[in-house]
mmCIF file of C-alpha atoms in Angstrom:
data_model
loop_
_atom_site.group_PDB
_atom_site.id
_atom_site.type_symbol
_atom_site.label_atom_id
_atom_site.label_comp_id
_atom_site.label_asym_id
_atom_site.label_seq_id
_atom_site.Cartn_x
_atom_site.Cartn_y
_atom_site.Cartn_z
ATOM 1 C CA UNK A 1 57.283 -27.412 -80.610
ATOM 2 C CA UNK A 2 55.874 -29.959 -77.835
ATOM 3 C CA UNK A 3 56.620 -33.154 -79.308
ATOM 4 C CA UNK A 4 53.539 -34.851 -77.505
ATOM 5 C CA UNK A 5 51.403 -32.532 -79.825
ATOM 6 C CA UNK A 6 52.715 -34.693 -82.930
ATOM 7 C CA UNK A 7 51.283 -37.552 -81.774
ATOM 8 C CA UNK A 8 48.143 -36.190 -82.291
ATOM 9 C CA UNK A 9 48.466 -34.728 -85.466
ATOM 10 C CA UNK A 10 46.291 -37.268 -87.597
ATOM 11 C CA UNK A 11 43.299 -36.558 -84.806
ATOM 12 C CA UNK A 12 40.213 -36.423 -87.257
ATOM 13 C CA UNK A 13 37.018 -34.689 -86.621
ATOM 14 C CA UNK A 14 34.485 -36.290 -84.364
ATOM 15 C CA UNK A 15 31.183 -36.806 -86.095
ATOM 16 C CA UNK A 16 29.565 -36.080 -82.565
ATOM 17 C CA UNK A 17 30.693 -32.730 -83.182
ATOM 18 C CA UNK A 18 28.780 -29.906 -84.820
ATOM 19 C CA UNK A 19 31.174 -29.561 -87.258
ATOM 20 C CA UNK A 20 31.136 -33.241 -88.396
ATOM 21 C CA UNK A 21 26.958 -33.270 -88.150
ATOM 22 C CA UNK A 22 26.954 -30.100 -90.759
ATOM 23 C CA UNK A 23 29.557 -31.906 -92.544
ATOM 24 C CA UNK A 24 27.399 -35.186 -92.455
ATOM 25 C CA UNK A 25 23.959 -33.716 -93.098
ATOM 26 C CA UNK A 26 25.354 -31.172 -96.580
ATOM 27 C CA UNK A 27 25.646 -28.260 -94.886
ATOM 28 C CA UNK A 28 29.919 -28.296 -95.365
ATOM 29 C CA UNK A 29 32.219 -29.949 -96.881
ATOM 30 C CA UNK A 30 34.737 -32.404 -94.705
ATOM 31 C CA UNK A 31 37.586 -29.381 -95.789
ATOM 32 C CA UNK A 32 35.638 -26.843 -93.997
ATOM 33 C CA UNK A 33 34.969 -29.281 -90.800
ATOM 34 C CA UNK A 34 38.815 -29.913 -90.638
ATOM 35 C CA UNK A 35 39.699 -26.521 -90.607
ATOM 36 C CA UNK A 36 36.786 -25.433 -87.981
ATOM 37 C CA UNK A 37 38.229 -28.141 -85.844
ATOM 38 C CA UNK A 38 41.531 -27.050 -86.327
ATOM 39 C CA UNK A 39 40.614 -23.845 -85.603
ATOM 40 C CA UNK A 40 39.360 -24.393 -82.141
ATOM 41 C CA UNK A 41 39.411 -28.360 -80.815
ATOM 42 C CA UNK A 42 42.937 -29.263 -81.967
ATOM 43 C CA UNK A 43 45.550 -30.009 -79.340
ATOM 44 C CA UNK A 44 47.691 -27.348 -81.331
ATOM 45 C CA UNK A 45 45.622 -24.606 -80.547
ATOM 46 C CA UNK A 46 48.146 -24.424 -77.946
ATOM 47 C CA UNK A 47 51.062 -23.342 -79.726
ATOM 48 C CA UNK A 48 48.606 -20.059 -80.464
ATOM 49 C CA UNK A 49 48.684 -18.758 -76.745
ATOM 50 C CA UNK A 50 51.584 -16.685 -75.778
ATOM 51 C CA UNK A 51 54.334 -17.979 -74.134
ATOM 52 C CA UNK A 52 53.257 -16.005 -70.843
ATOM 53 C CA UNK A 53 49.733 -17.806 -71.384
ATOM 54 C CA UNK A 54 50.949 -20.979 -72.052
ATOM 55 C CA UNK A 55 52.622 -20.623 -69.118
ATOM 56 C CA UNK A 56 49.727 -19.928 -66.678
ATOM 57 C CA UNK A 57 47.779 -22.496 -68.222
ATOM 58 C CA UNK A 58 50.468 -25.549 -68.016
ATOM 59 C CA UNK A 59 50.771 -23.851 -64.328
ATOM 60 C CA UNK A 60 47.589 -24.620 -64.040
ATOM 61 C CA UNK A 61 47.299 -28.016 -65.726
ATOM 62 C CA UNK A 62 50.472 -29.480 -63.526
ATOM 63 C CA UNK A 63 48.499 -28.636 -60.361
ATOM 64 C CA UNK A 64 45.860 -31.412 -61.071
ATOM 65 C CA UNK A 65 46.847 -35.346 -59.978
ATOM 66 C CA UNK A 66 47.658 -37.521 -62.085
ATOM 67 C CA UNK A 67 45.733 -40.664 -60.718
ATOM 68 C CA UNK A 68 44.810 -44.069 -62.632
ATOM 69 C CA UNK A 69 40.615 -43.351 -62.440
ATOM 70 C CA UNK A 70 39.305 -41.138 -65.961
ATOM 71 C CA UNK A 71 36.686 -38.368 -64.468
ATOM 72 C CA UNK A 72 34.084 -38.938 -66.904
ATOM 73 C CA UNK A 73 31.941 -36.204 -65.236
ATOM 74 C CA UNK A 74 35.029 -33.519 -66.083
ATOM 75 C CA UNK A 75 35.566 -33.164 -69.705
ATOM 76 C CA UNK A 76 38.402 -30.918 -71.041
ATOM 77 C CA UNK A 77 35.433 -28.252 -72.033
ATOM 78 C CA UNK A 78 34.331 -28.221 -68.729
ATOM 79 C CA UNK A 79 37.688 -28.040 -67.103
ATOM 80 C CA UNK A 80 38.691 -24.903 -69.548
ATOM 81 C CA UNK A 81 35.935 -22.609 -67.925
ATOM 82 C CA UNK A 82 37.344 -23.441 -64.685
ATOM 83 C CA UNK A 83 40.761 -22.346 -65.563
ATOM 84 C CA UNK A 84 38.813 -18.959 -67.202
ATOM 85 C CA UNK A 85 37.004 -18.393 -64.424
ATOM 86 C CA UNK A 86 39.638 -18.093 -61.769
ATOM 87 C CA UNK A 87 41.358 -14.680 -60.998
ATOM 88 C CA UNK A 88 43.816 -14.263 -63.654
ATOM 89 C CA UNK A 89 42.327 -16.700 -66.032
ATOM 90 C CA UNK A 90 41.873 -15.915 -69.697
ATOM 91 C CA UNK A 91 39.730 -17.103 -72.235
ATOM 92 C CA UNK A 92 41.297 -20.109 -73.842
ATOM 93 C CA UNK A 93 39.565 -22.486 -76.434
ATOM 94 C CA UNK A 94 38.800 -26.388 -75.844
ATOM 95 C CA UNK A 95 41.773 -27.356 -77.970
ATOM 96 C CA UNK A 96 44.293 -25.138 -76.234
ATOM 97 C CA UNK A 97 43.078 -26.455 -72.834
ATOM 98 C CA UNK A 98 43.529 -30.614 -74.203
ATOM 99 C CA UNK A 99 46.927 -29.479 -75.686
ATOM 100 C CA UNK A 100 48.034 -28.173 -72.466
ATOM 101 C CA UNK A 101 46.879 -31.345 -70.805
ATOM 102 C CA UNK A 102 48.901 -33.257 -73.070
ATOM 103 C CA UNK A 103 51.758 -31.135 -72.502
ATOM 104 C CA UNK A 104 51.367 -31.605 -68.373
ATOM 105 C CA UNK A 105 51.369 -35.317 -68.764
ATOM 106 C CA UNK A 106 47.780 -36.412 -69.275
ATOM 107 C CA UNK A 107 46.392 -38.609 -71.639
ATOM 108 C CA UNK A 108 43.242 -38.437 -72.920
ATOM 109 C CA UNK A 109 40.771 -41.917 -72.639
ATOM 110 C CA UNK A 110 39.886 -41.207 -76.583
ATOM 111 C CA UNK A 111 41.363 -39.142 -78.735
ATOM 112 C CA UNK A 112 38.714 -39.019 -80.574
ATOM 113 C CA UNK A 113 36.071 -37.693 -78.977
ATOM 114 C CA UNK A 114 35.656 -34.345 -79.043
ATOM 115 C CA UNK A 115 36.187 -33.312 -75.212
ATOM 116 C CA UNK A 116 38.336 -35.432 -73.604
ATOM 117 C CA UNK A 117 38.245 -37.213 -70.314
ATOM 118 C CA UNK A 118 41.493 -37.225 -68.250
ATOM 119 C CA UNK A 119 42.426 -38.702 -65.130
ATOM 120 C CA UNK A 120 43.237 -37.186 -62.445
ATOM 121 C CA UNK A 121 42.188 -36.286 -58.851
ATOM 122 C CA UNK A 122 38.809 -34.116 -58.010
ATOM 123 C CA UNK A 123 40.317 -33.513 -54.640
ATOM 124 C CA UNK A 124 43.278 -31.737 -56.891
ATOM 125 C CA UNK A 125 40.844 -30.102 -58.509
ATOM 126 C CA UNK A 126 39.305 -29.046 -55.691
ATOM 127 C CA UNK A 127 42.564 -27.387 -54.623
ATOM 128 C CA UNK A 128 42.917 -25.198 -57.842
ATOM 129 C CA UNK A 129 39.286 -23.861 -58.565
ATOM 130 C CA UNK A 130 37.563 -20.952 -56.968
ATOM 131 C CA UNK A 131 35.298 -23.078 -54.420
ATOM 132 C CA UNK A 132 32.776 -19.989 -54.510
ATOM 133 C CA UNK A 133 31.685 -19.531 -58.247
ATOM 134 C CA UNK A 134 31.537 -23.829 -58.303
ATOM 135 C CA UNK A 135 29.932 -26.553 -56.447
ATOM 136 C CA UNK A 136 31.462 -29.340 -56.801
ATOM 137 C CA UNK A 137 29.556 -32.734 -56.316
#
């Protein structure tokens, strides 16, 4: 296994997401939240891809820049339909895309939110997406 996923074991659900407002308002319990999260928004949902995925994906992940500035206007949901969207992307859930971020050397600004904000360059970005079906601003 990755050992950068450990780190991240003990990430709890965010209340901002839907899984920790039906847990809040009675509508699950905090067991069911944690496994919904686990399910789909956990940095481990990585280790669930093939390896011939995971390798695309970190391909894809090690093309971005690592700069110092977070892109608050790029979130790690946002930035997993751009990797689906390109020619021989693949459908991959919000917690495989952070894990593979991880994994290609980017930290997220908080852990705990539910999609993260990374930084790195748009102009890498720019470099890597399929200009046609996105306009970037």
């Amino acid at each position: 296994m990755y050992e950068i996923l450990k780190k991240y074991d003990d990430l709890n659900v965010p209340l901002e997401s839907v899984y920790g407002q039906e847990w809040l308002m009675g509508r699950s319990t905090k067991e069911e939240a944690e496994e919904r999260f686990r399910r789909g928004d956990h940095p481990k949902c990585f280790l669930e891809l093939n390896e011939d995925e995971q390798r695309k994906l970190l391909g894809w992940c090690s093309q971005l820049e690592k700069i110092k500035t977070y892109q608050t206007g790029h979130t790690s949901y946002g930035l997993k339909h751009k990797f689906e969207y390109r020619p021989d992307g693949f459908y991959i859930t919000n917690g495989q895309f952070k894990g593979a971020m991880l994994i290609a050397g980017f930290e997220p600004k908080n852990k705990n939110d539910l999609n993260w904000v990374f930084a790195f360059s748009k102009k890498s970005l720019r470099k890597i997406i399929d200009t046609k079906r996105y306009v970037m601003v």
